Coordinates of N, CA and C and ligand atoms in Angstrom, one line a residue:
X1 N 125.3 120.3 93.1 CA 125.9 118.9 92.6 C 126.1 118.1 94.2
X2 N 125.7 117.0 94.3 CA 125.2 115.9 94.6 C 126.3 115.2 95.5
X3 N 126.8 114.8 96.8 CA 127.5 114.3 96.8 C 127.3 113.3 97.9
X4 N 127.4 112.0 98.4 CA 126.8 111.9 99.7 C 127.9 110.9 100.3
X5 N 128.0 111.1 101.9 CA 128.8 110.6 102.7 C 128.1 109.7 103.2
X6 N 128.4 107.9 103.6 CA 127.8 107.1 104.1 C 128.7 106.9 105.8
X7 N 128.6 106.7 106.5 CA 129.1 106.9 107.9 C 128.4 106.3 108.9
X8 N 128.6 104.8 108.6 CA 128.8 103.6 109.6 C 128.9 103.3 110.9
X9 N 128.4 102.6 111.8 CA 129.3 101.7 113.3 C 128.1 101.7 114.5
X10 N 128.6 100.7 114.9 CA 128.2 100.6 116.6 C 128.0 101.8 117.2
X11 N 127.6 101.6 118.5 CA 127.0 102.7 119.2 C 128.5 103.4 119.6
X12 N 128.4 104.5 120.2 CA 129.8 104.9 120.8 C 131.2 105.3 120.5
X13 N 130.9 104.6 119.0 CA 132.1 104.7 118.2 C 133.0 106.0 117.9
X14 N 132.2 107.2 117.8 CA 132.5 108.0 117.2 C 132.1 108.5 116.0
X15 N 130.8 107.7 115.7 CA 130.5 108.4 114.0 C 129.8 109.8 114.1
X16 N 129.2 109.8 115.4 CA 128.4 111.7 115.3 C 129.5 112.3 115.4
X17 N 130.6 112.5 116.7 CA 131.3 113.4 116.1 C 132.4 113.8 115.0
X18 N 132.6 112.7 114.3 CA 133.2 112.5 113.0 C 132.4 112.8 111.9
X19 N 131.6 112.7 112.0 CA 130.5 113.3 110.9 C 129.9 114.5 111.0
X20 N 129.8 114.9 112.1 CA 129.8 116.2 112.3 C 131.0 117.3 111.8
X21 N 132.2 117.4 112.3 CA 133.2 117.6 112.0 C 133.8 117.2 110.2
X22 N 133.4 116.1 109.7 CA 133.1 116.2 108.3 C 132.6 117.3 107.7
X23 N 131.1 117.3 108.1 CA 130.0 118.3 107.8 C 130.8 119.0 107.2
X24 N 131.1 119.8 108.3 CA 131.7 121.2 108.7 C 132.9 121.3 107.8
X25 N 133.8 120.8 107.9 CA 135.0 120.5 106.9 C 135.0 120.9 105.6
X26 N 133.7 120.2 105.0 CA 133.4 119.8 103.6 C 131.7 121.0 103.3
X27 N 131.2 121.8 104.3 CA 130.4 122.3 104.1 C 129.1 121.7 103.9
X28 N 128.8 120.7 104.0 CA 128.1 119.5 103.7 C 126.7 119.8 104.8
X29 N 125.5 119.2 104.3 CA 124.8 119.1 105.4 C 124.9 117.8 106.6
X30 N 124.3 117.8 107.4 CA 124.5 116.4 108.7 C 123.4 115.8 109.0
X31 N 123.3 114.6 109.3 CA 122.1 113.9 109.0 C 121.7 113.1 110.2
X32 N 121.9 112.6 111.4 CA 122.0 111.9 112.6 C 120.8 111.4 113.0
X33 N 120.8 110.0 111.7 CA 119.9 108.7 111.4 C 119.4 108.0 112.0
X34 N 120.4 107.7 113.1 CA 120.0 107.5 114.5 C 118.9 108.3 115.5
X35 N 118.6 109.6 115.6 CA 118.0 110.5 116.0 C 116.7 110.3 115.5
X36 N 116.4 109.7 113.9 CA 114.8 109.6 113.9 C 114.1 108.0 114.2
X37 N 115.5 107.2 114.9 CA 114.7 105.6 115.0 C 114.7 106.2 116.8
X38 N 115.3 107.0 117.4 CA 115.2 107.2 118.6 C 113.8 108.2 119.3
X39 N 113.3 109.4 118.2 CA 112.0 109.8 118.3 C 111.0 109.1 118.0
X40 N 111.3 107.7 117.2 CA 109.8 106.7 116.9 C 110.0 105.5 118.4
X41 N 111.5 105.8 118.8 CA 111.3 104.6 120.2 C 110.7 105.4 121.4
X42 N 110.9 107.1 121.7 CA 110.4 107.9 122.4 C 109.1 108.2 122.3
X43 N 108.5 108.0 121.2 CA 107.1 107.8 120.6 C 106.0 106.5 120.9
X44 N 107.1 105.4 121.4 CA 106.3 104.3 121.2 C 106.1 104.2 123.2
X45 N 107.5 105.2 124.0 CA 107.6 104.9 124.9 C 106.9 105.7 125.6
X46 N 105.8 106.6 125.2 CA 104.3 107.2 125.5 C 103.3 106.8 125.2
X47 N 103.2 105.5 124.8 CA 102.2 104.5 123.8 C 101.8 104.4 122.8
X48 N 102.3 105.2 122.0 CA 101.9 104.9 120.5 C 102.5 103.9 119.4
X49 N 102.1 103.5 119.0 CA 102.3 102.5 118.4 C 103.5 102.5 117.1
X50 N 105.0 102.2 117.0 CA 105.5 101.8 116.6 C 105.4 102.1 115.1
X51 N 105.1 101.4 114.3 CA 104.9 101.5 112.7 C 104.2 103.0 112.9
X52 N 103.0 103.1 113.4 CA 102.3 104.9 113.0 C 102.9 105.9 113.7
X53 N 104.2 105.8 114.4 CA 104.8 106.6 115.2 C 106.0 107.5 113.8
X54 N 106.4 105.9 112.8 CA 107.1 106.3 112.3 C 106.7 107.3 111.1
X55 N 105.4 106.4 110.5 CA 105.1 107.0 109.4 C 104.1 108.6 109.8
X56 N 104.4 108.8 111.0 CA 103.6 110.2 111.0 C 104.7 111.4 112.1
X57 N 106.2 110.8 112.0 CA 106.8 111.4 112.7 C 107.6 112.9 111.8
X58 N 107.4 114.7 112.5 CA 107.5 115.1 112.2 C 108.8 115.8 112.8
X59 N 109.3 116.9 112.6 CA 110.5 117.6 113.6 C 109.9 118.1 114.7
X60 N 108.6 117.8 114.9 CA 108.0 118.5 116.3 C 109.0 117.3 117.2
X61 N 109.0 116.0 117.0 CA 109.2 114.6 117.7 C 110.7 114.8 117.7
X62 N 111.8 115.8 117.2 CA 112.8 115.5 117.2 C 113.4 116.2 118.1
X63 N 112.1 117.0 119.3 CA 113.0 118.0 120.4 C 112.8 117.8 121.9
X64 N 113.8 117.7 122.6 CA 113.7 117.1 123.6 C 114.8 115.9 123.6
X65 N 115.4 115.8 124.8 CA 116.2 115.0 124.7 C 115.7 113.2 124.4
X66 N 116.2 113.1 123.6 CA 116.3 111.4 123.0 C 117.5 110.9 123.4
X67 N 118.5 111.6 123.9 CA 119.7 110.5 123.9 C 119.6 110.6 125.4
X68 N 119.0 109.1 125.9 CA 119.1 108.9 127.4 C 119.0 108.0 126.9
X69 N 119.6 106.7 128.0 CA 119.8 104.9 127.7 C 118.8 104.3 127.6
X70 N 117.6 104.8 127.7 CA 116.2 104.1 127.7 C 115.9 104.5 126.4
X71 N 115.7 105.8 126.0 CA 114.8 105.9 124.6 C 116.1 105.1 123.5
X72 N 117.5 105.2 123.6 CA 118.3 104.3 122.6 C 117.8 103.1 122.6
X73 N 117.7 102.6 124.3 CA 117.2 100.5 123.6 C 115.8 101.0 123.5
X74 N 114.8 101.8 123.3 CA 113.3 101.9 122.1 C 114.0 102.2 121.4
X75 N 114.6 102.8 120.7 CA 115.5 103.1 118.9 C 115.6 101.6 118.7
X76 N 116.7 100.9 119.5 CA 117.7 99.6 119.0 C 115.9 99.0 118.9
X77 N 115.2 98.9 119.4 CA 114.0 98.1 119.4 C 112.9 97.9 118.4
X78 N 112.9 99.2 118.4 CA 111.6 99.7 117.1 C 112.5 99.6 115.6
X79 N 113.8 99.4 115.9 CA 114.9 99.7 114.7 C 114.5 97.8 113.8
X80 N 114.2 97.4 114.4 CA 113.8 96.0 113.4 C 112.8 95.5 113.3
X81 N 112.0 96.3 113.2 CA 110.7 96.2 112.9 C 110.7 97.2 111.2
X82 N 110.7 96.0 110.5 CA 110.5 96.0 109.1 C 109.6 97.8 108.2
X83 N 108.7 97.5 108.7 CA 107.8 98.8 108.4 C 108.2 100.2 108.9
X84 N 108.8 99.5 110.2 CA 109.3 101.0 110.8 C 110.0 101.9 109.9
X85 N 111.0 101.1 109.5 CA 112.0 101.3 108.6 C 111.7 101.8 107.0
X86 N 110.8 101.5 106.9 CA 110.7 101.6 105.4 C 109.7 103.1 105.3
X87 N 109.4 103.3 106.6 CA 109.2 104.3 106.6 C 109.8 105.4 106.3
X88 N 111.3 105.5 107.0 CA 112.0 106.6 107.1 C 113.1 106.7 106.3
X89 N 112.8 105.5 105.0 CA 113.9 105.3 104.1 C 113.6 106.7 103.3
X90 N 112.5 107.3 102.6 CA 112.4 108.1 101.2 C 112.8 109.1 102.6
X91 N 112.5 110.2 103.4 CA 113.7 110.7 104.1 C 114.7 111.0 103.9
X92 N 115.3 110.2 104.4 CA 117.1 109.9 104.0 C 117.5 110.3 102.8
X93 N 116.9 109.2 102.1 CA 117.2 109.2 100.6 C 117.4 110.4 99.9
X94 N 116.0 111.1 100.2 CA 116.0 112.8 100.0 C 117.4 113.5 100.4
X95 N 117.3 113.4 101.8 CA 118.4 114.3 102.7 C 119.3 113.5 101.8
X96 N 119.8 112.9 101.4 CA 121.0 112.3 100.8 C 121.7 112.9 99.6
X97 N 120.5 113.2 98.8 CA 120.4 113.9 97.2 C 120.7 115.5 97.0
X98 N 120.5 115.9 98.4 CA 120.3 117.0 98.1 C 121.4 117.8 97.6
X99 N 121.2 118.7 97.3 CA 122.5 120.2 96.7 C 123.2 120.7 97.5
X100 N 124.5 120.1 97.0 CA 125.6 120.7 97.9 C 126.0 120.1 98.8
X101 N 126.0 118.5 99.2 CA 126.5 117.4 99.4 C 125.8 117.2 101.3
X102 N 126.0 115.6 101.2 CA 125.4 115.8 102.6 C 126.0 114.3 103.1
X103 N 126.5 114.2 104.6 CA 127.1 113.4 105.9 C 125.9 112.5 106.1
X104 N 125.7 110.9 106.0 CA 124.4 110.6 106.8 C 125.5 109.3 107.8
X105 N 124.6 109.6 108.7 CA 125.7 108.9 109.8 C 124.4 107.5 110.4
X106 N 124.8 106.6 110.5 CA 123.7 105.5 111.2 C 124.2 104.0 111.0
X107 N 123.5 103.0 111.1 CA 123.4 101.8 110.6 C 123.9 100.9 109.3
X108 N 122.8 101.5 108.3 CA 122.7 100.7 107.4 C 122.6 102.0 106.2
X109 N 123.7 102.7 106.2 CA 123.3 104.5 105.0 C 124.3 104.0 104.0
X110 N 125.5 102.8 104.1 CA 126.5 102.6 103.1 C 125.7 101.4 102.7
X111 N 125.0 100.5 103.3 CA 124.7 99.2 102.8 C 122.9 99.3 102.5
X112 N 122.4 99.9 102.6 CA 120.8 100.5 102.2 C 119.8 101.3 101.8
X113 N 120.5 102.7 102.5 CA 119.9 103.9 102.3 C 120.4 104.3 101.6
X114 N 121.9 104.4 100.9 CA 122.5 105.1 100.0 C 123.6 104.1 99.2
X115 N 123.3 103.0 98.8 CA 124.5 101.7 98.2 C 125.5 102.4 97.0
X116 N 125.0 103.3 97.0 CA 126.2 103.7 95.8 C 126.4 105.3 95.9
X117 N 126.8 105.3 97.2 CA 127.3 106.7 97.9 C 129.2 106.4 97.7
X118 N 129.3 108.0 97.2 CA 131.1 107.6 96.5 C 132.2 107.3 98.1
X119 N 131.6 107.5 99.1 CA 132.3 107.5 100.4 C 131.3 106.5 101.2
X120 N 131.7 105.8 101.9 CA 131.5 104.6 102.8 C 132.3 105.0 104.1
X121 N 132.3 104.5 105.0 CA 132.9 104.9 106.2 C 132.6 103.7 106.9
X122 N 133.3 103.3 107.7 CA 132.3 102.3 108.9 C 133.8 102.4 110.3
X123 N 132.7 103.1 111.3 CA 133.8 104.0 112.2 C 133.3 102.3 113.5
X124 N 134.5 102.2 113.9 CA 134.1 101.3 115.5 C 134.9 101.6 116.2
X125 N 135.3 100.6 117.4 CA 135.8 100.3 118.4 C 135.8 99.8 119.1
X126 N 136.5 99.2 120.5 CA 136.1 97.6 121.0 C 135.0 98.5 121.9
X127 N 134.6 97.3 122.4 CA 132.9 97.3 123.0 C 133.1 98.5 124.9
X128 N 134.8 98.0 125.1 CA 135.2 98.8 126.5 C 135.0 100.3 126.2
X129 N 135.9 100.7 125.0 CA 135.9 102.2 124.6 C 135.4 102.6 124.2
X130 N 134.2 102.3 123.6 CA 132.5 102.5 123.4 C 131.7 103.0 124.8
X131 N 132.3 101.8 125.5 CA 131.4 102.1 127.1 C 131.8 103.3 127.6
X132 N 133.3 103.4 127.3 CA 134.0 104.5 128.7 C 133.8 106.0 128.0
X133 N 133.6 106.1 127.1 CA 132.9 106.9 126.2 C 131.4 107.5 126.3
X134 N 130.4 107.0 126.4 CA 129.6 106.8 126.6 C 129.2 107.0 128.4
X135 N 129.5 105.8 128.6 CA 129.5 106.7 130.2 C 130.0 107.8 131.0
X136 N 131.2 108.1 130.0 CA 131.8 109.8 130.1 C 130.6 110.7 130.0
X137 N 129.9 110.4 129.1 CA 129.1 111.4 128.2 C 127.7 111.7 129.4
X138 N 127.1 110.5 129.8 CA 125.8 110.2 130.6 C 126.5 110.7 131.4
X139 N 127.8 110.8 132.8 CA 127.7 111.0 133.8 C 127.9 112.9 133.7
X140 N 128.2 113.2 132.6 CA 128.6 114.9 132.4 C 127.1 115.4 132.5
X141 N 126.4 115.0 131.7 CA 124.6 114.8 132.2 C 124.1 114.5 133.2
X142 N 125.0 114.2 134.7 CA 124.0 114.1 135.1 C 123.9 112.7 135.1
X143 N 123.1 111.5 134.8 CA 122.4 110.5 134.6 C 123.5 109.3 135.8
X144 N 122.9 108.7 136.1 CA 123.2 107.9 137.1 C 123.3 106.5 136.9
X145 N 123.5 105.9 135.3 CA 124.0 105.1 134.8 C 125.7 104.6 135.7
X146 N 125.6 103.1 135.9 CA 127.2 102.9 136.1 C 128.0 102.5 134.7
X147 N 129.3 102.1 135.4 CA 130.1 101.8 134.2 C 129.8 100.3 133.3
X148 N 129.6 99.2 134.3 CA 129.0 98.3 134.0 C 127.2 98.0 133.3
X149 N 126.8 98.9 133.8 CA 125.1 99.2 132.9 C 125.7 99.8 131.5
X150 N 126.4 101.0 131.5 CA 126.4 101.2 130.4 C 127.5 100.0 129.2
X151 N 128.2 99.8 130.0 CA 128.6 98.3 129.2 C 127.9 97.4 128.4
X152 N 127.3 97.1 129.5 CA 125.9 95.9 129.3 C 124.8 96.6 128.1
X153 N 124.4 97.8 128.3 CA 123.8 98.4 127.1 C 124.1 98.1 126.1
X154 N 125.6 99.0 125.7 CA 126.2 98.9 124.5 C 125.9 97.6 124.1
X155 N 126.8 96.6 124.5 CA 126.9 94.8 124.5 C 125.2 94.7 123.8
X156 N 124.0 95.1 124.6 CA 122.7 94.4 124.2 C 122.4 95.1 122.9
X157 N 122.6 95.9 123.0 CA 121.9 97.3 121.4 C 122.9 96.6 120.4
X158 N 124.6 96.4 120.7 CA 125.3 96.1 119.5 C 124.3 94.8 118.8
X159 N 123.9 93.7 119.8 CA 123.9 92.6 119.4 C 122.5 92.6 118.8
X160 N 121.9 93.4 119.3 CA 120.4 93.4 119.2 C 120.7 94.6 117.1
X161 N 121.5 95.3 117.1 CA 121.6 95.7 116.1 C 122.2 95.1 114.4
X162 N 122.9 94.4 114.9 CA 124.0 92.9 114.4 C 123.1 92.1 114.1
X163 N 122.1 91.5 114.7 CA 121.4 90.2 114.3 C 120.3 90.3 113.7
X164 N 119.8 91.4 113.8 CA 118.6 92.1 113.0 C 118.4 91.4 111.5
X165 N 117.3 90.7 110.8 CA 117.2 90.3 109.8 C 116.8 91.0 108.6
X166 N 116.3 92.4 109.2 CA 116.0 93.8 108.1 C 117.2 95.0 108.5
X167 N 118.3 95.0 107.4 CA 119.5 96.3 107.6 C 120.3 95.9 108.3
X168 N 120.5 94.9 108.3 CA 121.7 94.7 110.1 C 122.4 95.5 110.2
X169 N 122.9 95.8 111.4 CA 124.6 96.8 111.3 C 125.7 96.1 110.6
X170 N 126.2 96.5 109.5 CA 127.7 95.8 109.0 C 128.2 96.3 108.0
X171 N 129.6 96.3 107.8 CA 130.6 97.0 107.0 C 130.1 96.9 105.3
X172 N 129.7 98.0 104.2 CA 129.6 97.9 103.1 C 130.7 97.0 102.7
X173 N 130.6 96.5 101.4 CA 131.7 95.7 100.8 C 132.8 96.4 100.8
X174 N 132.4 97.7 100.4 CA 133.3 98.9 99.7 C 133.4 99.7 101.2
X175 N 132.8 99.7 102.3 CA 133.5 101.1 103.4 C 134.9 100.3 103.5
X176 N 135.4 101.9 104.0 CA 136.5 101.6 104.6 C 136.6 101.6 106.2
X177 N 137.3 100.8 107.1 CA 137.3 100.5 108.2 C 137.7 102.0 109.0
X178 N 137.6 102.4 109.8 CA 138.3 103.1 110.9 C 137.7 102.9 112.1
X179 N 139.1 102.2 113.0 CA 139.1 101.8 114.1 C 139.3 102.4 114.7
X180 N 138.7 103.2 116.2 CA 139.0 104.5 116.9 C 139.7 104.6 117.9
X181 N 139.6 103.2 118.6 CA 139.8 102.5 120.2 C 140.8 103.2 120.2
X182 N 141.9 103.4 119.7 CA 143.0 104.2 119.9 C 143.8 105.8 119.3
X183 N 142.5 106.1 118.8 CA 142.9 107.6 117.9 C 142.0 108.5 118.8
X184 N 142.6 109.8 118.4 CA 142.6 111.0 119.1 C 141.5 111.5 118.1
X185 N 140.5 112.2 118.8 CA 139.1 112.7 117.8 C 139.7 113.1 116.8
X186 N 140.9 114.1 117.0 CA 141.6 114.8 115.8 C 142.0 114.2 114.6
X187 N 143.0 112.7 115.4 CA 143.2 111.8 114.5 C 142.1 111.0 113.6
X188 N 141.3 110.8 114.0 CA 139.8 110.0 113.2 C 139.3 111.1 112.6
X189 N 139.4 112.0 112.9 CA 138.7 113.2 112.1 C 139.5 113.5 110.8
X190 N 140.6 113.6 110.8 CA 142.0 113.9 110.1 C 141.8 112.3 109.1
X191 N 141.6 110.9 109.6 CA 141.2 109.8 108.6 C 139.9 109.8 107.5
X192 N 139.0 110.5 108.3 CA 137.9 110.7 107.3 C 137.9 111.7 106.7
X193 N 138.7 112.5 106.6 CA 138.9 113.2 105.5 C 139.8 112.8 104.4
X194 N 140.5 112.4 104.8 CA 142.0 112.0 104.0 C 140.9 111.0 103.0
X195 N 140.2 110.3 103.0 CA 139.6 109.3 102.5 C 138.6 109.8 101.6
X196 N 138.0 110.8 102.2 CA 137.1 111.1 101.7 C 137.1 112.8 100.5
X197 N 138.6 113.0 101.2 CA 139.2 114.2 99.8 C 140.2 112.8 98.6
X198 N 140.9 111.7 99.4 CA 140.8 110.7 98.2 C 140.0 110.5 96.8
X199 N 138.1 110.5 97.1 CA 137.4 110.0 96.2 C 136.8 111.2 95.9
X200 N 137.0 112.3 96.4 CA 136.4 113.5 95.6 C 137.0 114.4 94.4
Ligands
DC1 O1 123.6 106.3 116.2 P1 122.0 105.8 117.5 O2 122.9 105.3 118.8 O3 121.2 107.1 118.2 O4 121.0 105.2 117.3 C1 120.2 104.2 117.6 C2 119.4 103.1 117.0 O5 119.1 103.6 116.6 C3 120.5 102.0 117.2 O6 120.5 101.6 118.6 C4 120.4 101.2 116.2 C5 118.7 102.5 115.2 N1 119.3 102.9 113.8 C6 119.1 101.9 113.1 O7 118.5 100.6 112.9 N2 119.5 102.3 111.7 C7 119.8 103.6 111.5 N3 120.4 103.3 110.3 C8 120.4 104.4 112.7 C9 119.8 103.9 113.7

């Protein structure tokens, strides 16, 4: 049985948390597609050409700390390049088609990677709420960014992700929007599960 759940949305909206919880609930595999772009971004920070980095990506590139603000910005920059995106399509589509069900989260899963997914969710929240969440996450890791820096970073990245010509961040026309600004994690996950249950 294949069943794909596409979860898109801007940075730090709660996609990752919701995707993991949904995958665990239904026993599906989960792919955080942002990590692919982060791995390409991290390689370019070490001097590799972005297109070469995307074409030669291996599991070994996914280890190490890819969740830093520098890598996030580098990921968003390489993600505007059509050839980088093209190099990552086949892997994402084959993951989506795996037996047993799959949850993919990213920016273009419902619009480009899996336009026929039976469930498409677009998880969002205000920029301030998202920046506050990311700030708490980074400060727990001991990273020195201030609230203001984190907010500015989130806004810059969202603008770049929304305004690029290749696979811009936007909800698919048939996506269900979940705004997590005023929702607890439990409530957001429950909404997502209810949407999926309604379509299974
Ligand atoms: O989800 P994330 O914050 O880890 O993603 C990092 C960057 O990667 C994001 O700013 C844009 C890019 N990205 C993308 O263009 N398409 C995806 N499907 C996932 C991420």
